[in-house]
Short mmCIF file of C-alpha atoms in Angstrom, two decimals:
data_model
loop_
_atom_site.label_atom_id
_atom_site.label_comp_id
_atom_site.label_asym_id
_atom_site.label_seq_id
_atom_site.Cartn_x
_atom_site.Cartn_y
_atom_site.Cartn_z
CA UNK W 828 -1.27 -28.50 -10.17
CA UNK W 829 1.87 -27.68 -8.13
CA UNK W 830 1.97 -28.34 -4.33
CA UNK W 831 1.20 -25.49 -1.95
CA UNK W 832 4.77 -24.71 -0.12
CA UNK W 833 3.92 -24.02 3.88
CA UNK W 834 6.78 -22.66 5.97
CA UNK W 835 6.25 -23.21 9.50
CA UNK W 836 7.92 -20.90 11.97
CA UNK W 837 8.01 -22.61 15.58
CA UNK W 838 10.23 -23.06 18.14
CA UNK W 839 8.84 -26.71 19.55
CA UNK W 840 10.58 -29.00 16.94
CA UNK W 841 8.35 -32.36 17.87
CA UNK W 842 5.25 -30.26 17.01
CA UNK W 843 7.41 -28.98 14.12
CA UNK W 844 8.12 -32.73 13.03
CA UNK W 845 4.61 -34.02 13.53
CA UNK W 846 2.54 -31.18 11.76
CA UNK W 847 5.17 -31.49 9.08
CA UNK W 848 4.45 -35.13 8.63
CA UNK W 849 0.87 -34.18 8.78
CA UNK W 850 0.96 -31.51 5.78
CA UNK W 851 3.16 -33.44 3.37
CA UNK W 852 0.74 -36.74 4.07
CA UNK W 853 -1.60 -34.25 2.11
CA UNK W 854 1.00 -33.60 -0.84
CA UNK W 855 1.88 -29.97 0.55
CA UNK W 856 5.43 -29.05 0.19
CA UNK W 857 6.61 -28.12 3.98
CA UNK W 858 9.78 -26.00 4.66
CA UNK W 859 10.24 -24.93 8.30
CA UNK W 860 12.16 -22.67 11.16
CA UNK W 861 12.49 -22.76 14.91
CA UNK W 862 13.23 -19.06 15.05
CA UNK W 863 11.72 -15.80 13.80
CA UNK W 864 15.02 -14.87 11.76
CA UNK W 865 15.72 -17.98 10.52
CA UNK W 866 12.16 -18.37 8.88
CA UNK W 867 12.80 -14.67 7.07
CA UNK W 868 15.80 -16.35 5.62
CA UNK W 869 13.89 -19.60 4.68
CA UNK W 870 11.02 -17.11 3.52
CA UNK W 871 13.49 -15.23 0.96
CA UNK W 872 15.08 -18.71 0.20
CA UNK W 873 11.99 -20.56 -0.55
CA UNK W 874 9.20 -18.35 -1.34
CA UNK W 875 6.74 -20.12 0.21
CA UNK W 876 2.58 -19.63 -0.70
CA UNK W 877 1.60 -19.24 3.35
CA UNK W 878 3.20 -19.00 6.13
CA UNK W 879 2.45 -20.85 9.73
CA UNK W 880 4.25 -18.60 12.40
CA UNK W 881 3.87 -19.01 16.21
CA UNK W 882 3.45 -15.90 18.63
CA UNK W 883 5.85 -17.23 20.93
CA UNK W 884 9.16 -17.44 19.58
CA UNK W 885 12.75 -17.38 20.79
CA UNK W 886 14.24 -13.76 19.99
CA UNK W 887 12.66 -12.13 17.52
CA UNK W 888 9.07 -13.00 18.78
CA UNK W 889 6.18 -13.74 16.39
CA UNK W 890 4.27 -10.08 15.80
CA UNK W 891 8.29 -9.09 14.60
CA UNK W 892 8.64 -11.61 12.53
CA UNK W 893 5.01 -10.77 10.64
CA UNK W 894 5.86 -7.02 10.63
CA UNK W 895 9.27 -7.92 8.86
CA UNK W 896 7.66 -11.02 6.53
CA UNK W 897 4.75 -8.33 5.65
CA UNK W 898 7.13 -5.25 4.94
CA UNK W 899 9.27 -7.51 2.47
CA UNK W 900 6.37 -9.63 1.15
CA UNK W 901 3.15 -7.83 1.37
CA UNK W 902 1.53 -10.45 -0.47
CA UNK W 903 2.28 -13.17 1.41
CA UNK W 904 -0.54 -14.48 3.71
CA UNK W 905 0.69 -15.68 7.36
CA UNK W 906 -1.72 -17.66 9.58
CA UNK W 907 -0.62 -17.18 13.25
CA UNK W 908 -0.06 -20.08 15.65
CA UNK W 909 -1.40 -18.94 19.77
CA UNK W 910 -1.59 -21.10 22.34
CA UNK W 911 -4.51 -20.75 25.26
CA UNK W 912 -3.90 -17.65 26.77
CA UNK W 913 -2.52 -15.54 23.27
CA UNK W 914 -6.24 -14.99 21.66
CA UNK W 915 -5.92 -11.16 22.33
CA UNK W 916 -2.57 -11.04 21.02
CA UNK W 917 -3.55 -13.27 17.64
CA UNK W 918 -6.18 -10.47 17.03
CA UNK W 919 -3.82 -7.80 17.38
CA UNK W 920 -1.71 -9.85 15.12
CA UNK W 921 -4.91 -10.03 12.26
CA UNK W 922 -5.16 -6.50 12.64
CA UNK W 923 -1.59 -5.72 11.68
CA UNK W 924 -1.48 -7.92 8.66
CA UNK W 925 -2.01 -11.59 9.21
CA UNK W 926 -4.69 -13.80 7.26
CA UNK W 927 -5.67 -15.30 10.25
CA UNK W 928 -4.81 -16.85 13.56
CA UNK W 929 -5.46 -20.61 15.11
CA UNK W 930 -5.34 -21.67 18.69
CA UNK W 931 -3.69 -24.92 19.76
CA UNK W 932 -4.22 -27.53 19.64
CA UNK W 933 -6.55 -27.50 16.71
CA UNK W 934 -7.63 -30.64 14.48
CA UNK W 935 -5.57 -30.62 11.23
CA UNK W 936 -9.07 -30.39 8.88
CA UNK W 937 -9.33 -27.03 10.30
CA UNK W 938 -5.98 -26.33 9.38
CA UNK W 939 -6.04 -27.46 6.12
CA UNK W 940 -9.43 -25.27 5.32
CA UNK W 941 -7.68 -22.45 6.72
CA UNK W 942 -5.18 -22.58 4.21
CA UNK W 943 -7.31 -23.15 1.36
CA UNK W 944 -9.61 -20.45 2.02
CA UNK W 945 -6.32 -18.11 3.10
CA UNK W 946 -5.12 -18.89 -0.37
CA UNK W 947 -8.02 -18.36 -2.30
CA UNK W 948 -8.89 -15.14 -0.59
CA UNK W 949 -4.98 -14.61 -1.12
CA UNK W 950 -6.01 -15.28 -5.01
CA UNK W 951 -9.05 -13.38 -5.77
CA UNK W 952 -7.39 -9.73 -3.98
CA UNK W 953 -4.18 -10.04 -6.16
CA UNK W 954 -6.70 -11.04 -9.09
CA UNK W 955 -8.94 -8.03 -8.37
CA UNK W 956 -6.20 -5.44 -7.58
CA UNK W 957 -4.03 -6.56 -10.85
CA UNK W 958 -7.27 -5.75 -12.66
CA UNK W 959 -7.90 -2.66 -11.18
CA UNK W 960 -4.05 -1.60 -11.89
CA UNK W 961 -4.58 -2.80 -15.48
CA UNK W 962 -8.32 -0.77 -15.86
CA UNK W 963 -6.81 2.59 -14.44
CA UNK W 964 -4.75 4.17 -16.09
CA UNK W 965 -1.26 6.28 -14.31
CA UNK W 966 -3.37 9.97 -14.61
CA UNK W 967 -6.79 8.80 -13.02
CA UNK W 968 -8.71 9.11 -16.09
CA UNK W 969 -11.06 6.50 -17.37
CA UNK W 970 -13.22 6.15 -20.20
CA UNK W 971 -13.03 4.62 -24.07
CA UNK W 972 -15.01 7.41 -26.02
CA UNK W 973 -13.28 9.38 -28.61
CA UNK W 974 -13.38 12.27 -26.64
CA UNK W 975 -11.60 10.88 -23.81
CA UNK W 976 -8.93 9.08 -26.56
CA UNK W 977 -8.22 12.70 -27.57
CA UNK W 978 -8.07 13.75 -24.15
CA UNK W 979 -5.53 11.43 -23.23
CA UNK W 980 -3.91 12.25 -26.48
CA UNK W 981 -3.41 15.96 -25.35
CA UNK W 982 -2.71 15.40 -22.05
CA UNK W 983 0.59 13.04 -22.40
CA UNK W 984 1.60 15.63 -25.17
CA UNK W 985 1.02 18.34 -22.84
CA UNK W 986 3.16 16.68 -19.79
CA UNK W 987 5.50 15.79 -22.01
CA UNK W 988 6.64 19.01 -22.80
CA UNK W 989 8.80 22.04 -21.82
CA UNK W 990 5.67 24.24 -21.29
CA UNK W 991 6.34 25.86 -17.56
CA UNK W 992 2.74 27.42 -17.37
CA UNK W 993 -0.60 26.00 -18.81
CA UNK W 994 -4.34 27.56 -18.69
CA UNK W 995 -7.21 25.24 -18.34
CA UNK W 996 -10.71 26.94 -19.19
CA UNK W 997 -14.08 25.48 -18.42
CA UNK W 998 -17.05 25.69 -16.37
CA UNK W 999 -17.05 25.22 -12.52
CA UNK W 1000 -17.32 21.40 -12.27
CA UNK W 1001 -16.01 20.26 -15.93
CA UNK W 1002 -12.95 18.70 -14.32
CA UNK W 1003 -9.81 20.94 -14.54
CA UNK W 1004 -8.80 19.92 -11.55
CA UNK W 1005 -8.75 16.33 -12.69
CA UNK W 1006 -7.11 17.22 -15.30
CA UNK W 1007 -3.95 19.05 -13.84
CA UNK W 1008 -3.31 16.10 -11.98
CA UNK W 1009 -3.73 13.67 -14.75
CA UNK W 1010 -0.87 16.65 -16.68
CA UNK W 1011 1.34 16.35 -13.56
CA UNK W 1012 1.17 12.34 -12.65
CA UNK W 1013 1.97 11.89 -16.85
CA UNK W 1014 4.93 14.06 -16.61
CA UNK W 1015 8.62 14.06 -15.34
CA UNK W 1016 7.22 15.90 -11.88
CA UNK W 1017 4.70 12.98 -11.12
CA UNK W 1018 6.89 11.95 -8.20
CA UNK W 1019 7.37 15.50 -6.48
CA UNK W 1020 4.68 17.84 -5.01
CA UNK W 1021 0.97 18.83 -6.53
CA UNK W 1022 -0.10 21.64 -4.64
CA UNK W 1023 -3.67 22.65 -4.72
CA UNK W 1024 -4.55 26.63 -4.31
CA UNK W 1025 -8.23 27.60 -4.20
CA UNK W 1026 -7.75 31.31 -4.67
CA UNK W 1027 -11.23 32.09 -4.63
CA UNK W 1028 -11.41 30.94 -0.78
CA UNK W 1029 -7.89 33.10 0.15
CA UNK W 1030 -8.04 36.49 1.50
CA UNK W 1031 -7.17 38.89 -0.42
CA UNK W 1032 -4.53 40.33 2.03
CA UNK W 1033 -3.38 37.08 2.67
CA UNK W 1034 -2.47 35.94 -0.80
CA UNK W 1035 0.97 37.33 -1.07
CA UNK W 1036 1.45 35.05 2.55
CA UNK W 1037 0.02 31.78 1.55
CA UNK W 1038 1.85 31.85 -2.10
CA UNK W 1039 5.39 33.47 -1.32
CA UNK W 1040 5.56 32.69 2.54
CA UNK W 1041 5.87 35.37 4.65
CA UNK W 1042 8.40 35.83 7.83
CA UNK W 1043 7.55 35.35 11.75
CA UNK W 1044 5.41 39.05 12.73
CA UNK W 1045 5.10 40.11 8.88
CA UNK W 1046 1.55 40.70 8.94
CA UNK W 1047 -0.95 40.41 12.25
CA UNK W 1048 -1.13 36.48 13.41
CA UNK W 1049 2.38 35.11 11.82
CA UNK W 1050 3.65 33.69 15.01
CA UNK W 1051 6.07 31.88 12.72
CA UNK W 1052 7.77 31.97 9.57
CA UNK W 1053 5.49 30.25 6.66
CA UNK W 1054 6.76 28.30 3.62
CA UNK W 1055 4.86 29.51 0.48
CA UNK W 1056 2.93 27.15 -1.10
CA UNK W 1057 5.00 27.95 -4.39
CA UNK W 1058 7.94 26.71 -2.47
CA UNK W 1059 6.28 23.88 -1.39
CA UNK W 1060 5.39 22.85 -4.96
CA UNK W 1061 9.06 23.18 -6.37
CA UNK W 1062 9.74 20.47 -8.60
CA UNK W 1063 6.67 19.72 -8.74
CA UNK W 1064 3.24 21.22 -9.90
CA UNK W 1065 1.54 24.26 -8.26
CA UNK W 1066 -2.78 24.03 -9.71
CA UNK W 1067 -4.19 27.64 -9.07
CA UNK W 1068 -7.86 26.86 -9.57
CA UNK W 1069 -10.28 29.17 -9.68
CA UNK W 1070 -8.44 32.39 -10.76
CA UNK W 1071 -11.36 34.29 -12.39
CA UNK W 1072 -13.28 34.26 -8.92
#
């Protein structure tokens, strides 16, 4: 089993030395930084599997250093490092990302069950979400019948091709609406705009408006010039559901 790699990010370099010392004794890998930039290098150099950072660092101080660890590695847990006095700040700093937070000084068993059970927790999320990328598919739809096979069949035909306008019949309920998005996030337009009209819930007068867009004073209550909604869903897909109503 490979050694877990802990980076420690603190400015105090005896406490540095001594909790290294500490963490190696139990055959962990230990890479470390005095300052809040140099551990995002060592970070990016290193890769390590969790991350001791103090709040109180020289420069770029400890909640900037998680914001700019969690933006580049969003997987990577980070355990944060208070002393007396910082409690409210190491909460605000588990609310915006961290695993966790310990107050000096704290007895190195507790440490060393913080990172296990930061890793594993670290373990079982990637575990659960990789599964639950792998079980969904890109369009939303789920299922293993040989209806839904055929389904699926059609639909990736359907967004694959040049067809500009398609008409979905069924019954209120059957899932058309599921299915135009499944049509648009298969196709070439999955990254640009689905725009969802209800016209059974749009005025009549108003449906030239909400569509085409309309200029400031064109009809009573446009204070300000609108963007139709078929503007809005350029490049993309505009859904017109329920057009019979």
């Amino acid at each position: 089993m490979p050694k877990v790699h802990v980076l420690i990010i603190d400015d105090e370099e005896s406490y540095v030395r001594s909790l290294s010392f500490a963490l190696r004794n139990e055959n962990m890998r230990v890479s470390t930084a005095h300052t809040g930039e140099a551990g995002i290098s060592e970070a990016e150099r290193e890769r390590p599997d969790v991350v001791l950072l103090d709040l109180r660092l020289p420069g770029m101080d400890g909640m900037a250093t998680l914001a700019t660890l969690l933006e580049r590695y969003p997987n990577l847990p980070v355990i944060m490092i208070s002393a007396h006095g910082d409690t409210r700040a190491a909460v605000q700093a588990v609310k915006s990302g961290a695993a966790d937070y310990l107050t000096k000084p704290f007895e190195l068993d507790e440490l060393l069950h913080d990172i296990v059970a930061t890793l594993e927790h670290n373990r079982v999320v990637q575990e659960l979400d990789y599964h639950r990328r792998r079980d969904i598919p890109a369009n939303g739809l789920l299922g293993e019948s040989p209806v839904i096979g055929q389904l699926q069949a059609t639909l990736m035909r359907i967004a694959g091709s040049t067809a500009t306008r398609i008409l979905l019949l069924g019954e209120s309920g059957t899932g058309k609406a599921l299915v135009a998005r499944a049509i648009h996030a298969s196709s070439q337009r999955a990254e640009r705009a689905f725009v969802e009209v209800n016209c059974a819930a749009l005025p009549e007068q108003l449906i030239e408006a909400e569509l085409f867009g309309a200029e400031k004073g064109a009809y009573t209550g446009a204070h300000q010039k609108r963007t139709g909604l078929v503007a809005l869903a350029d490049g993309g897909t505009l859904f017109l559901d329920e057009i019979g109503e």
